[in-house]
Amino acid sequence: MPNHSKTEGAVETTLSPGPPWIYPPRADARFTIALYADLECPHCKAYFPALKAWIDRHPQVVLHWRHLPLAFHEPVATELAVMAECAGTVGGPDAFWNSVTWIFEHTQGDGRGLPGETTLPGMTPALLECLDGSATIETVRTQARQAAQDGIDATPTLKMSDKNTGKEMVLSGVVEGDALLSALDLLAAGDDLGTSPSTELPAGVAGKPR
């Protein structure tokens, strides 16, 4: 009979239901990309679907969402972040990611918010209660404070990490797929499964392992 007991010293990997919200729920993914984003940021709006599609094509990678409402998009940026957080709190991870997609598709951006009387679909009493509470806005503010402590003050920003090597890399702006793959190679350098340390990021992409 097989022995299903845990190997001594092994690390058990579990996924939190959020926050931070994780896409998709791959507990065995080696790499994490934390996306620091503002739901009123036009660049984030354009980049998010492309990044999400890239994640779908690379099973070793998961996406973590980090709220970073920018001061010049307030108060709408925080209001929309709270809306997405409450959707996730009430409906779970799929509801969170669906709400982010919906908000980006409908917001006018640059602090102008949703047009007219537009409201998030599925506005239940539980969701309305969450929107009226204070816990969710504190989640958003905590993530923004953590970003500031890490020196991240612009969106979109990516913080990539490799759980095998422990290396991290921060990339600013819209990073295309080839540059993301090069960054993963750099993070993996020195590991048995990694590539040569000579791998470089494409021109114009700033970042280095740390």
mmCIF file with all atom_site columns, C-alpha atoms in Angstrom:
data_model
loop_
_atom_site.group_PDB
_atom_site.id
_atom_site.type_symbol
_atom_site.label_atom_id
_atom_site.label_alt_id
_atom_site.label_comp_id
_atom_site.label_asym_id
_atom_site.label_entity_id
_atom_site.label_seq_id
_atom_site.pdbx_PDB_ins_code
_atom_site.Cartn_x
_atom_site.Cartn_y
_atom_site.Cartn_z
_atom_site.occupancy
_atom_site.B_iso_or_equiv
_atom_site.pdbx_formal_charge
_atom_site.auth_seq_id
_atom_site.auth_comp_id
_atom_site.auth_asym_id
_atom_site.auth_atom_id
_atom_site.pdbx_PDB_model_num
ATOM 1   C CA . MET A 1 1   ? 0.000   0.000  0.000   1.00 0.00 ? 1   MET A CA 1
ATOM 2   C CA . PRO A 1 2   ? 1.438   3.411  -0.945  1.00 0.00 ? 2   PRO A CA 1
ATOM 3   C CA . ASN A 1 3   ? 2.575   5.655  1.883   1.00 0.00 ? 3   ASN A CA 1
ATOM 4   C CA . HIS A 1 4   ? 0.652   8.933  1.644   1.00 0.00 ? 4   HIS A CA 1
ATOM 5   C CA . SER A 1 5   ? 2.297   10.563 4.665   1.00 0.00 ? 5   SER A CA 1
ATOM 6   C CA . LYS A 1 6   ? 4.130   13.866 4.097   1.00 0.00 ? 6   LYS A CA 1
ATOM 7   C CA . THR A 1 7   ? 7.847   13.695 3.428   1.00 0.00 ? 7   THR A CA 1
ATOM 8   C CA . GLU A 1 8   ? 9.822   15.161 6.309   1.00 0.00 ? 8   GLU A CA 1
ATOM 9   C CA . GLY A 1 9   ? 10.749  18.766 5.570   1.00 0.00 ? 9   GLY A CA 1
ATOM 10  C CA . ALA A 1 10  ? 8.350   19.078 2.636   1.00 0.00 ? 10  ALA A CA 1
ATOM 11  C CA . VAL A 1 11  ? 6.475   22.342 2.251   1.00 0.00 ? 11  VAL A CA 1
ATOM 12  C CA . GLU A 1 12  ? 2.727   22.028 1.797   1.00 0.00 ? 12  GLU A CA 1
ATOM 13  C CA . THR A 1 13  ? 1.451   24.490 -0.797  1.00 0.00 ? 13  THR A CA 1
ATOM 14  C CA . THR A 1 14  ? -2.070  25.820 -0.386  1.00 0.00 ? 14  THR A CA 1
ATOM 15  C CA . LEU A 1 15  ? -3.942  28.622 -2.075  1.00 0.00 ? 15  LEU A CA 1
ATOM 16  C CA . SER A 1 16  ? -5.676  31.303 -0.073  1.00 0.00 ? 16  SER A CA 1
ATOM 17  C CA . PRO A 1 17  ? -9.219  32.113 -1.259  1.00 0.00 ? 17  PRO A CA 1
ATOM 18  C CA . GLY A 1 18  ? -8.050  35.735 -1.250  1.00 0.00 ? 18  GLY A CA 1
ATOM 19  C CA . PRO A 1 19  ? -6.950  38.380 -0.954  1.00 0.00 ? 19  PRO A CA 1
ATOM 20  C CA . PRO A 1 20  ? -4.462  38.430 -2.523  1.00 0.00 ? 20  PRO A CA 1
ATOM 21  C CA . TRP A 1 21  ? -6.476  36.986 -5.371  1.00 0.00 ? 21  TRP A CA 1
ATOM 22  C CA . ILE A 1 22  ? -4.738  34.303 -7.422  1.00 0.00 ? 22  ILE A CA 1
ATOM 23  C CA . TYR A 1 23  ? -5.353  33.358 -11.059 1.00 0.00 ? 23  TYR A CA 1
ATOM 24  C CA . PRO A 1 24  ? -5.651  30.544 -11.900 1.00 0.00 ? 24  PRO A CA 1
ATOM 25  C CA . PRO A 1 25  ? -5.688  28.226 -8.821  1.00 0.00 ? 25  PRO A CA 1
ATOM 26  C CA . ARG A 1 26  ? -2.446  26.356 -9.597  1.00 0.00 ? 26  ARG A CA 1
ATOM 27  C CA . ALA A 1 27  ? -0.972  25.282 -6.272  1.00 0.00 ? 27  ALA A CA 1
ATOM 28  C CA . ASP A 1 28  ? 2.067   23.752 -7.988  1.00 0.00 ? 28  ASP A CA 1
ATOM 29  C CA . ALA A 1 29  ? 3.014   26.792 -10.092 1.00 0.00 ? 29  ALA A CA 1
ATOM 30  C CA . ARG A 1 30  ? 6.688   27.691 -9.786  1.00 0.00 ? 30  ARG A CA 1
ATOM 31  C CA . PHE A 1 31  ? 6.460   31.388 -10.712 1.00 0.00 ? 31  PHE A CA 1
ATOM 32  C CA . THR A 1 32  ? 4.266   34.190 -9.432  1.00 0.00 ? 32  THR A CA 1
ATOM 33  C CA . ILE A 1 33  ? 3.592   37.495 -11.164 1.00 0.00 ? 33  ILE A CA 1
ATOM 34  C CA . ALA A 1 34  ? 2.114   40.107 -8.839  1.00 0.00 ? 34  ALA A CA 1
ATOM 35  C CA . LEU A 1 35  ? 0.351   42.790 -10.854 1.00 0.00 ? 35  LEU A CA 1
ATOM 36  C CA . TYR A 1 36  ? 0.163   46.194 -9.154  1.00 0.00 ? 36  TYR A CA 1
ATOM 37  C CA . ALA A 1 37  ? -2.710  47.914 -10.892 1.00 0.00 ? 37  ALA A CA 1
ATOM 38  C CA . ASP A 1 38  ? -5.173  50.799 -10.704 1.00 0.00 ? 38  ASP A CA 1
ATOM 39  C CA . LEU A 1 39  ? -8.646  50.103 -12.085 1.00 0.00 ? 39  LEU A CA 1
ATOM 40  C CA . GLU A 1 40  ? -8.723  53.649 -13.522 1.00 0.00 ? 40  GLU A CA 1
ATOM 41  C CA . CYS A 1 41  ? -5.335  53.274 -15.264 1.00 0.00 ? 41  CYS A CA 1
ATOM 42  C CA . PRO A 1 42  ? -5.723  53.196 -19.094 1.00 0.00 ? 42  PRO A CA 1
ATOM 43  C CA . HIS A 1 43  ? -2.480  51.235 -19.496 1.00 0.00 ? 43  HIS A CA 1
ATOM 44  C CA . CYS A 1 44  ? -3.675  48.632 -16.980 1.00 0.00 ? 44  CYS A CA 1
ATOM 45  C CA . LYS A 1 45  ? -7.003  48.436 -18.802 1.00 0.00 ? 45  LYS A CA 1
ATOM 46  C CA . ALA A 1 46  ? -5.248  47.626 -22.089 1.00 0.00 ? 46  ALA A CA 1
ATOM 47  C CA . TYR A 1 47  ? -2.645  45.311 -20.569 1.00 0.00 ? 47  TYR A CA 1
ATOM 48  C CA . PHE A 1 48  ? -4.753  43.194 -18.203 1.00 0.00 ? 48  PHE A CA 1
ATOM 49  C CA . PRO A 1 49  ? -6.489  40.964 -20.804 1.00 0.00 ? 49  PRO A CA 1
ATOM 50  C CA . ALA A 1 50  ? -3.208  40.358 -22.635 1.00 0.00 ? 50  ALA A CA 1
ATOM 51  C CA . LEU A 1 51  ? -1.376  39.432 -19.413 1.00 0.00 ? 51  LEU A CA 1
ATOM 52  C CA . LYS A 1 52  ? -4.221  37.161 -18.295 1.00 0.00 ? 52  LYS A CA 1
ATOM 53  C CA . ALA A 1 53  ? -4.192  35.398 -21.687 1.00 0.00 ? 53  ALA A CA 1
ATOM 54  C CA . TRP A 1 54  ? -0.415  34.951 -21.402 1.00 0.00 ? 54  TRP A CA 1
ATOM 55  C CA . ILE A 1 55  ? -0.845  33.405 -17.937 1.00 0.00 ? 55  ILE A CA 1
ATOM 56  C CA . ASP A 1 56  ? -3.372  30.961 -19.440 1.00 0.00 ? 56  ASP A CA 1
ATOM 57  C CA . ARG A 1 57  ? -0.699  29.756 -21.870 1.00 0.00 ? 57  ARG A CA 1
ATOM 58  C CA . HIS A 1 58  ? 2.011   29.211 -19.240 1.00 0.00 ? 58  HIS A CA 1
ATOM 59  C CA . PRO A 1 59  ? 1.053   26.599 -16.624 1.00 0.00 ? 59  PRO A CA 1
ATOM 60  C CA . GLN A 1 60  ? 4.081   27.278 -14.414 1.00 0.00 ? 60  GLN A CA 1
ATOM 61  C CA . VAL A 1 61  ? 2.898   30.820 -13.667 1.00 0.00 ? 61  VAL A CA 1
ATOM 62  C CA . VAL A 1 62  ? 0.109   32.324 -11.555 1.00 0.00 ? 62  VAL A CA 1
ATOM 63  C CA . LEU A 1 63  ? -1.080  35.906 -11.322 1.00 0.00 ? 63  LEU A CA 1
ATOM 64  C CA . HIS A 1 64  ? -1.552  37.764 -8.020  1.00 0.00 ? 64  HIS A CA 1
ATOM 65  C CA . TRP A 1 65  ? -3.537  41.005 -7.961  1.00 0.00 ? 65  TRP A CA 1
ATOM 66  C CA . ARG A 1 66  ? -2.289  43.973 -5.936  1.00 0.00 ? 66  ARG A CA 1
ATOM 67  C CA . HIS A 1 67  ? -4.380  47.147 -5.657  1.00 0.00 ? 67  HIS A CA 1
ATOM 68  C CA . LEU A 1 68  ? -2.470  50.393 -6.195  1.00 0.00 ? 68  LEU A CA 1
ATOM 69  C CA . PRO A 1 69  ? -4.969  53.252 -6.636  1.00 0.00 ? 69  PRO A CA 1
ATOM 70  C CA . LEU A 1 70  ? -3.049  56.297 -7.859  1.00 0.00 ? 70  LEU A CA 1
ATOM 71  C CA . ALA A 1 71  ? -3.658  59.642 -6.160  1.00 0.00 ? 71  ALA A CA 1
ATOM 72  C CA . PHE A 1 72  ? -4.629  61.447 -9.386  1.00 0.00 ? 72  PHE A CA 1
ATOM 73  C CA . HIS A 1 73  ? -7.369  58.841 -10.045 1.00 0.00 ? 73  HIS A CA 1
ATOM 74  C CA . GLU A 1 74  ? -8.962  59.199 -6.618  1.00 0.00 ? 74  GLU A CA 1
ATOM 75  C CA . PRO A 1 75  ? -11.509 58.789 -5.182  1.00 0.00 ? 75  PRO A CA 1
ATOM 76  C CA . VAL A 1 76  ? -12.834 56.643 -8.034  1.00 0.00 ? 76  VAL A CA 1
ATOM 77  C CA . ALA A 1 77  ? -9.835  54.301 -8.166  1.00 0.00 ? 77  ALA A CA 1
ATOM 78  C CA . THR A 1 78  ? -10.342 53.203 -4.570  1.00 0.00 ? 78  THR A CA 1
ATOM 79  C CA . GLU A 1 79  ? -14.121 52.980 -5.011  1.00 0.00 ? 79  GLU A CA 1
ATOM 80  C CA . LEU A 1 80  ? -13.691 50.563 -7.931  1.00 0.00 ? 80  LEU A CA 1
ATOM 81  C CA . ALA A 1 81  ? -11.034 48.582 -6.064  1.00 0.00 ? 81  ALA A CA 1
ATOM 82  C CA . VAL A 1 82  ? -13.472 48.166 -3.172  1.00 0.00 ? 82  VAL A CA 1
ATOM 83  C CA . MET A 1 83  ? -16.164 47.074 -5.630  1.00 0.00 ? 83  MET A CA 1
ATOM 84  C CA . ALA A 1 84  ? -13.891 44.327 -7.014  1.00 0.00 ? 84  ALA A CA 1
ATOM 85  C CA . GLU A 1 85  ? -12.803 43.245 -3.532  1.00 0.00 ? 85  GLU A CA 1
ATOM 86  C CA . CYS A 1 86  ? -16.412 43.003 -2.350  1.00 0.00 ? 86  CYS A CA 1
ATOM 87  C CA . ALA A 1 87  ? -17.349 40.961 -5.417  1.00 0.00 ? 87  ALA A CA 1
ATOM 88  C CA . GLY A 1 88  ? -14.593 38.519 -4.467  1.00 0.00 ? 88  GLY A CA 1
ATOM 89  C CA . THR A 1 89  ? -15.468 38.543 -0.791  1.00 0.00 ? 89  THR A CA 1
ATOM 90  C CA . VAL A 1 90  ? -19.084 37.659 -1.550  1.00 0.00 ? 90  VAL A CA 1
ATOM 91  C CA . GLY A 1 91  ? -18.660 35.444 -4.618  1.00 0.00 ? 91  GLY A CA 1
ATOM 92  C CA . GLY A 1 92  ? -15.127 34.036 -4.446  1.00 0.00 ? 92  GLY A CA 1
ATOM 93  C CA . PRO A 1 93  ? -12.113 34.218 -6.792  1.00 0.00 ? 93  PRO A CA 1
ATOM 94  C CA . ASP A 1 94  ? -14.045 33.857 -10.053 1.00 0.00 ? 94  ASP A CA 1
ATOM 95  C CA . ALA A 1 95  ? -16.314 36.729 -9.048  1.00 0.00 ? 95  ALA A CA 1
ATOM 96  C CA . PHE A 1 96  ? -13.282 38.885 -8.252  1.00 0.00 ? 96  PHE A CA 1
ATOM 97  C CA . TRP A 1 97  ? -11.562 38.283 -11.595 1.00 0.00 ? 97  TRP A CA 1
ATOM 98  C CA . ASN A 1 98  ? -14.835 38.666 -13.508 1.00 0.00 ? 98  ASN A CA 1
ATOM 99  C CA . SER A 1 99  ? -15.472 41.970 -11.767 1.00 0.00 ? 99  SER A CA 1
ATOM 100 C CA . VAL A 1 100 ? -11.998 43.270 -12.638 1.00 0.00 ? 100 VAL A CA 1
ATOM 101 C CA . THR A 1 101 ? -12.599 42.357 -16.276 1.00 0.00 ? 101 THR A CA 1
ATOM 102 C CA . TRP A 1 102 ? -16.027 44.004 -16.226 1.00 0.00 ? 102 TRP A CA 1
ATOM 103 C CA . ILE A 1 103 ? -14.747 47.183 -14.558 1.00 0.00 ? 103 ILE A CA 1
ATOM 104 C CA . PHE A 1 104 ? -11.921 47.572 -17.067 1.00 0.00 ? 104 PHE A CA 1
ATOM 105 C CA . GLU A 1 105 ? -14.387 47.053 -19.930 1.00 0.00 ? 105 GLU A CA 1
ATOM 106 C CA . HIS A 1 106 ? -16.831 49.686 -18.645 1.00 0.00 ? 106 HIS A CA 1
ATOM 107 C CA . THR A 1 107 ? -14.827 52.360 -16.835 1.00 0.00 ? 107 THR A CA 1
ATOM 108 C CA . GLN A 1 108 ? -14.015 55.584 -18.643 1.00 0.00 ? 108 GLN A CA 1
ATOM 109 C CA . GLY A 1 109 ? -10.588 55.658 -16.985 1.00 0.00 ? 109 GLY A CA 1
ATOM 110 C CA . ASP A 1 110 ? -8.376  58.476 -15.705 1.00 0.00 ? 110 ASP A CA 1
ATOM 111 C CA . GLY A 1 111 ? -10.533 58.971 -12.621 1.00 0.00 ? 111 GLY A CA 1
ATOM 112 C CA . ARG A 1 112 ? -13.843 59.359 -14.493 1.00 0.00 ? 112 ARG A CA 1
ATOM 113 C CA . GLY A 1 113 ? -15.233 56.002 -13.349 1.00 0.00 ? 113 GLY A CA 1
ATOM 114 C CA . LEU A 1 114 ? -18.272 54.147 -14.625 1.00 0.00 ? 114 LEU A CA 1
ATOM 115 C CA . PRO A 1 115 ? -20.634 56.071 -16.920 1.00 0.00 ? 115 PRO A CA 1
ATOM 116 C CA . GLY A 1 116 ? -24.026 57.253 -15.714 1.00 0.00 ? 116 GLY A CA 1
ATOM 117 C CA . GLU A 1 117 ? -25.948 54.795 -13.577 1.00 0.00 ? 117 GLU A CA 1
ATOM 118 C CA . THR A 1 118 ? -23.821 51.791 -14.591 1.00 0.00 ? 118 THR A CA 1
ATOM 119 C CA . THR A 1 119 ? -23.496 49.271 -11.751 1.00 0.00 ? 119 THR A CA 1
ATOM 120 C CA . LEU A 1 120 ? -21.711 45.980 -11.346 1.00 0.00 ? 120 LEU A CA 1
ATOM 121 C CA . PRO A 1 121 ? -23.939 43.048 -12.390 1.00 0.00 ? 121 PRO A CA 1
ATOM 122 C CA . GLY A 1 122 ? -25.278 40.843 -9.603  1.00 0.00 ? 122 GLY A CA 1
ATOM 123 C CA . MET A 1 123 ? -25.584 43.585 -6.989  1.00 0.00 ? 123 MET A CA 1
ATOM 124 C CA . THR A 1 124 ? -26.937 41.455 -4.115  1.00 0.00 ? 124 THR A CA 1
ATOM 125 C CA . PRO A 1 125 ? -27.764 42.615 -0.569  1.00 0.00 ? 125 PRO A CA 1
ATOM 126 C CA . ALA A 1 126 ? -24.577 40.908 0.643   1.00 0.00 ? 126 ALA A CA 1
ATOM 127 C CA . LEU A 1 127 ? -22.521 42.852 -1.888  1.00 0.00 ? 127 LEU A CA 1
ATOM 128 C CA . LEU A 1 128 ? -24.195 46.126 -0.943  1.00 0.00 ? 128 LEU A CA 1
ATOM 129 C CA . GLU A 1 129 ? -23.482 45.423 2.728   1.00 0.00 ? 129 GLU A CA 1
ATOM 130 C CA . CYS A 1 130 ? -19.824 44.823 1.909   1.00 0.00 ? 130 CYS A CA 1
ATOM 131 C CA . LEU A 1 131 ? -19.624 48.087 -0.044  1.00 0.00 ? 131 LEU A CA 1
ATOM 132 C CA . ASP A 1 132 ? -20.999 49.951 2.970   1.00 0.00 ? 132 ASP A CA 1
ATOM 133 C CA . GLY A 1 133 ? -18.440 48.410 5.339   1.00 0.00 ? 133 GLY A CA 1
ATOM 134 C CA . SER A 1 134 ? -14.898 49.457 6.197   1.00 0.00 ? 134 SER A CA 1
ATOM 135 C CA . ALA A 1 135 ? -12.981 46.155 6.132   1.00 0.00 ? 135 ALA A CA 1
ATOM 136 C CA . THR A 1 136 ? -12.616 45.995 2.360   1.00 0.00 ? 136 THR A CA 1
ATOM 137 C CA . ILE A 1 137 ? -11.351 49.535 1.922   1.00 0.00 ? 137 ILE A CA 1
ATOM 138 C CA . GLU A 1 138 ? -8.694  48.733 4.527   1.00 0.00 ? 138 GLU A CA 1
ATOM 139 C CA . THR A 1 139 ? -7.618  45.752 2.403   1.00 0.00 ? 139 THR A CA 1
ATOM 140 C CA . VAL A 1 140 ? -7.135  48.086 -0.556  1.00 0.00 ? 140 VAL A CA 1
ATOM 141 C CA . ARG A 1 141 ? -5.246  50.653 1.512   1.00 0.00 ? 141 ARG A CA 1
ATOM 142 C CA . THR A 1 142 ? -3.026  47.975 3.056   1.00 0.00 ? 142 THR A CA 1
ATOM 143 C CA . GLN A 1 143 ? -1.986  46.715 -0.365  1.00 0.00 ? 143 GLN A CA 1
ATOM 144 C CA . ALA A 1 144 ? -1.261  50.273 -1.487  1.00 0.00 ? 144 ALA A CA 1
ATOM 145 C CA . ARG A 1 145 ? 0.871   50.899 1.613   1.00 0.00 ? 145 ARG A CA 1
ATOM 146 C CA . GLN A 1 146 ? 2.808   47.692 1.016   1.00 0.00 ? 146 GLN A CA 1
ATOM 147 C CA . ALA A 1 147 ? 3.472   48.759 -2.560  1.00 0.00 ? 147 ALA A CA 1
ATOM 148 C CA . ALA A 1 148 ? 4.817   52.105 -1.327  1.00 0.00 ? 148 ALA A CA 1
ATOM 149 C CA . GLN A 1 149 ? 7.073   50.324 1.168   1.00 0.00 ? 149 GLN A CA 1
ATOM 150 C CA . ASP A 1 150 ? 8.442   48.245 -1.712  1.00 0.00 ? 150 ASP A CA 1
ATOM 151 C CA . GLY A 1 151 ? 9.130   51.388 -3.735  1.00 0.00 ? 151 GLY A CA 1
ATOM 152 C CA . ILE A 1 152 ? 6.358   50.699 -6.257  1.00 0.00 ? 152 ILE A CA 1
ATOM 153 C CA . ASP A 1 153 ? 4.489   53.859 -7.197  1.00 0.00 ? 153 ASP A CA 1
ATOM 154 C CA . ALA A 1 154 ? 3.327   53.384 -10.790 1.00 0.00 ? 154 ALA A CA 1
ATOM 155 C CA . THR A 1 155 ? 0.933   51.118 -12.642 1.00 0.00 ? 155 THR A CA 1
ATOM 156 C CA . PRO A 1 156 ? 1.127   48.657 -14.178 1.00 0.00 ? 156 PRO A CA 1
ATOM 157 C CA . THR A 1 157 ? 4.105   47.182 -12.324 1.00 0.00 ? 157 THR A CA 1
ATOM 158 C CA . LEU A 1 158 ? 4.975   43.496 -12.173 1.00 0.00 ? 158 LEU A CA 1
ATOM 159 C CA . LYS A 1 159 ? 6.781   41.782 -9.312  1.00 0.00 ? 159 LYS A CA 1
ATOM 160 C CA . MET A 1 160 ? 7.920   38.342 -10.456 1.00 0.00 ? 160 MET A CA 1
ATOM 161 C CA . SER A 1 161 ? 9.161   35.623 -8.122  1.00 0.00 ? 161 SER A CA 1
ATOM 162 C CA . ASP A 1 162 ? 10.496  32.068 -8.388  1.00 0.00 ? 162 ASP A CA 1
ATOM 163 C CA . LYS A 1 163 ? 9.661   29.833 -5.429  1.00 0.00 ? 163 LYS A CA 1
ATOM 164 C CA . ASN A 1 164 ? 12.516  27.441 -6.350  1.00 0.00 ? 164 ASN A CA 1
ATOM 165 C CA . THR A 1 165 ? 15.361  29.967 -6.337  1.00 0.00 ? 165 THR A CA 1
ATOM 166 C CA . GLY A 1 166 ? 13.764  32.595 -4.083  1.00 0.00 ? 166 GLY A CA 1
ATOM 167 C CA . LYS A 1 167 ? 14.676  35.329 -6.569  1.00 0.00 ? 167 LYS A CA 1
ATOM 168 C CA . GLU A 1 168 ? 12.428  38.299 -7.338  1.00 0.00 ? 168 GLU A CA 1
ATOM 169 C CA . MET A 1 169 ? 12.337  40.881 -10.114 1.00 0.00 ? 169 MET A CA 1
ATOM 170 C CA . VAL A 1 170 ? 10.321  44.084 -10.530 1.00 0.00 ? 170 VAL A CA 1
ATOM 171 C CA . LEU A 1 171 ? 9.370   45.221 -14.040 1.00 0.00 ? 171 LEU A CA 1
ATOM 172 C CA . SER A 1 172 ? 7.648   48.509 -14.790 1.00 0.00 ? 172 SER A CA 1
ATOM 173 C CA . GLY A 1 173 ? 5.130   49.240 -17.506 1.00 0.00 ? 173 GLY A CA 1
ATOM 174 C CA . VAL A 1 174 ? 3.571   47.012 -20.132 1.00 0.00 ? 174 VAL A CA 1
ATOM 175 C CA . VAL A 1 175 ? 5.833   43.953 -20.465 1.00 0.00 ? 175 VAL A CA 1
ATOM 176 C CA . GLU A 1 176 ? 5.311   41.789 -23.535 1.00 0.00 ? 176 GLU A CA 1
ATOM 177 C CA . GLY A 1 177 ? 5.353   37.988 -23.535 1.00 0.00 ? 177 GLY A CA 1
ATOM 178 C CA . ASP A 1 178 ? 8.918   37.529 -24.812 1.00 0.00 ? 178 ASP A CA 1
ATOM 179 C CA . ALA A 1 179 ? 10.241  39.817 -22.074 1.00 0.00 ? 179 ALA A CA 1
ATOM 180 C CA . LEU A 1 180 ? 8.239   37.911 -19.451 1.00 0.00 ? 180 LEU A CA 1
ATOM 181 C CA . LEU A 1 181 ? 9.817   34.631 -20.595 1.00 0.00 ? 181 LEU A CA 1
ATOM 182 C CA . SER A 1 182 ? 13.278  36.202 -20.466 1.00 0.00 ? 182 SER A CA 1
ATOM 183 C CA . ALA A 1 183 ? 12.571  37.403 -16.933 1.00 0.00 ? 183 ALA A CA 1
ATOM 184 C CA . LEU A 1 184 ? 11.531  33.897 -15.879 1.00 0.00 ? 184 LEU A CA 1
ATOM 185 C CA . ASP A 1 185 ? 14.788  32.549 -17.323 1.00 0.00 ? 185 ASP A CA 1
ATOM 186 C CA . LEU A 1 186 ? 16.759  35.086 -15.293 1.00 0.00 ? 186 LEU A CA 1
ATOM 187 C CA . LEU A 1 187 ? 14.920  34.159 -12.116 1.00 0.00 ? 187 LEU A CA 1
ATOM 188 C CA . ALA A 1 188 ? 15.570  30.457 -12.747 1.00 0.00 ? 188 ALA A CA 1
ATOM 189 C CA . ALA A 1 189 ? 19.284  30.950 -13.513 1.00 0.00 ? 189 ALA A CA 1
ATOM 190 C CA . GLY A 1 190 ? 21.443  28.836 -11.208 1.00 0.00 ? 190 GLY A CA 1
ATOM 191 C CA . ASP A 1 191 ? 18.693  26.295 -10.596 1.00 0.00 ? 191 ASP A CA 1
ATOM 192 C CA . ASP A 1 192 ? 18.978  22.828 -12.140 1.00 0.00 ? 192 ASP A CA 1
ATOM 193 C CA . LEU A 1 193 ? 15.881  23.558 -14.242 1.00 0.00 ? 193 LEU A CA 1
ATOM 194 C CA . GLY A 1 194 ? 16.957  27.079 -15.134 1.00 0.00 ? 194 GLY A CA 1
ATOM 195 C CA . THR A 1 195 ? 18.741  28.498 -18.141 1.00 0.00 ? 195 THR A CA 1
ATOM 196 C CA . SER A 1 196 ? 22.091  30.168 -18.540 1.00 0.00 ? 196 SER A CA 1
ATOM 197 C CA . PRO A 1 197 ? 22.744  33.232 -16.335 1.00 0.00 ? 197 PRO A CA 1
ATOM 198 C CA . SER A 1 198 ? 23.627  35.110 -19.546 1.00 0.00 ? 198 SER A CA 1
ATOM 199 C CA . THR A 1 199 ? 19.926  35.457 -20.468 1.00 0.00 ? 199 THR A CA 1
ATOM 200 C CA . GLU A 1 200 ? 19.048  39.138 -20.893 1.00 0.00 ? 200 GLU A CA 1
ATOM 201 C CA . LEU A 1 201 ? 15.820  41.072 -21.000 1.00 0.00 ? 201 LEU A CA 1
ATOM 202 C CA . PRO A 1 202 ? 14.857  42.693 -24.289 1.00 0.00 ? 202 PRO A CA 1
ATOM 203 C CA . ALA A 1 203 ? 15.945  46.302 -24.753 1.00 0.00 ? 203 ALA A CA 1
ATOM 204 C CA . GLY A 1 204 ? 13.752  48.834 -23.003 1.00 0.00 ? 204 GLY A CA 1
ATOM 205 C CA . VAL A 1 205 ? 12.667  46.530 -20.177 1.00 0.00 ? 205 VAL A CA 1
ATOM 206 C CA . ALA A 1 206 ? 14.185  47.443 -16.811 1.00 0.00 ? 206 ALA A CA 1
ATOM 207 C CA . GLY A 1 207 ? 14.615  44.912 -14.043 1.00 0.00 ? 207 GLY A CA 1
ATOM 208 C CA . LYS A 1 208 ? 17.071  42.566 -12.419 1.00 0.00 ? 208 LYS A CA 1
ATOM 209 C CA . PRO A 1 209 ? 16.868  39.590 -10.035 1.00 0.00 ? 209 PRO A CA 1
ATOM 210 C CA . ARG A 1 210 ? 17.357  40.272 -6.361  1.00 0.00 ? 210 ARG A CA 1
#
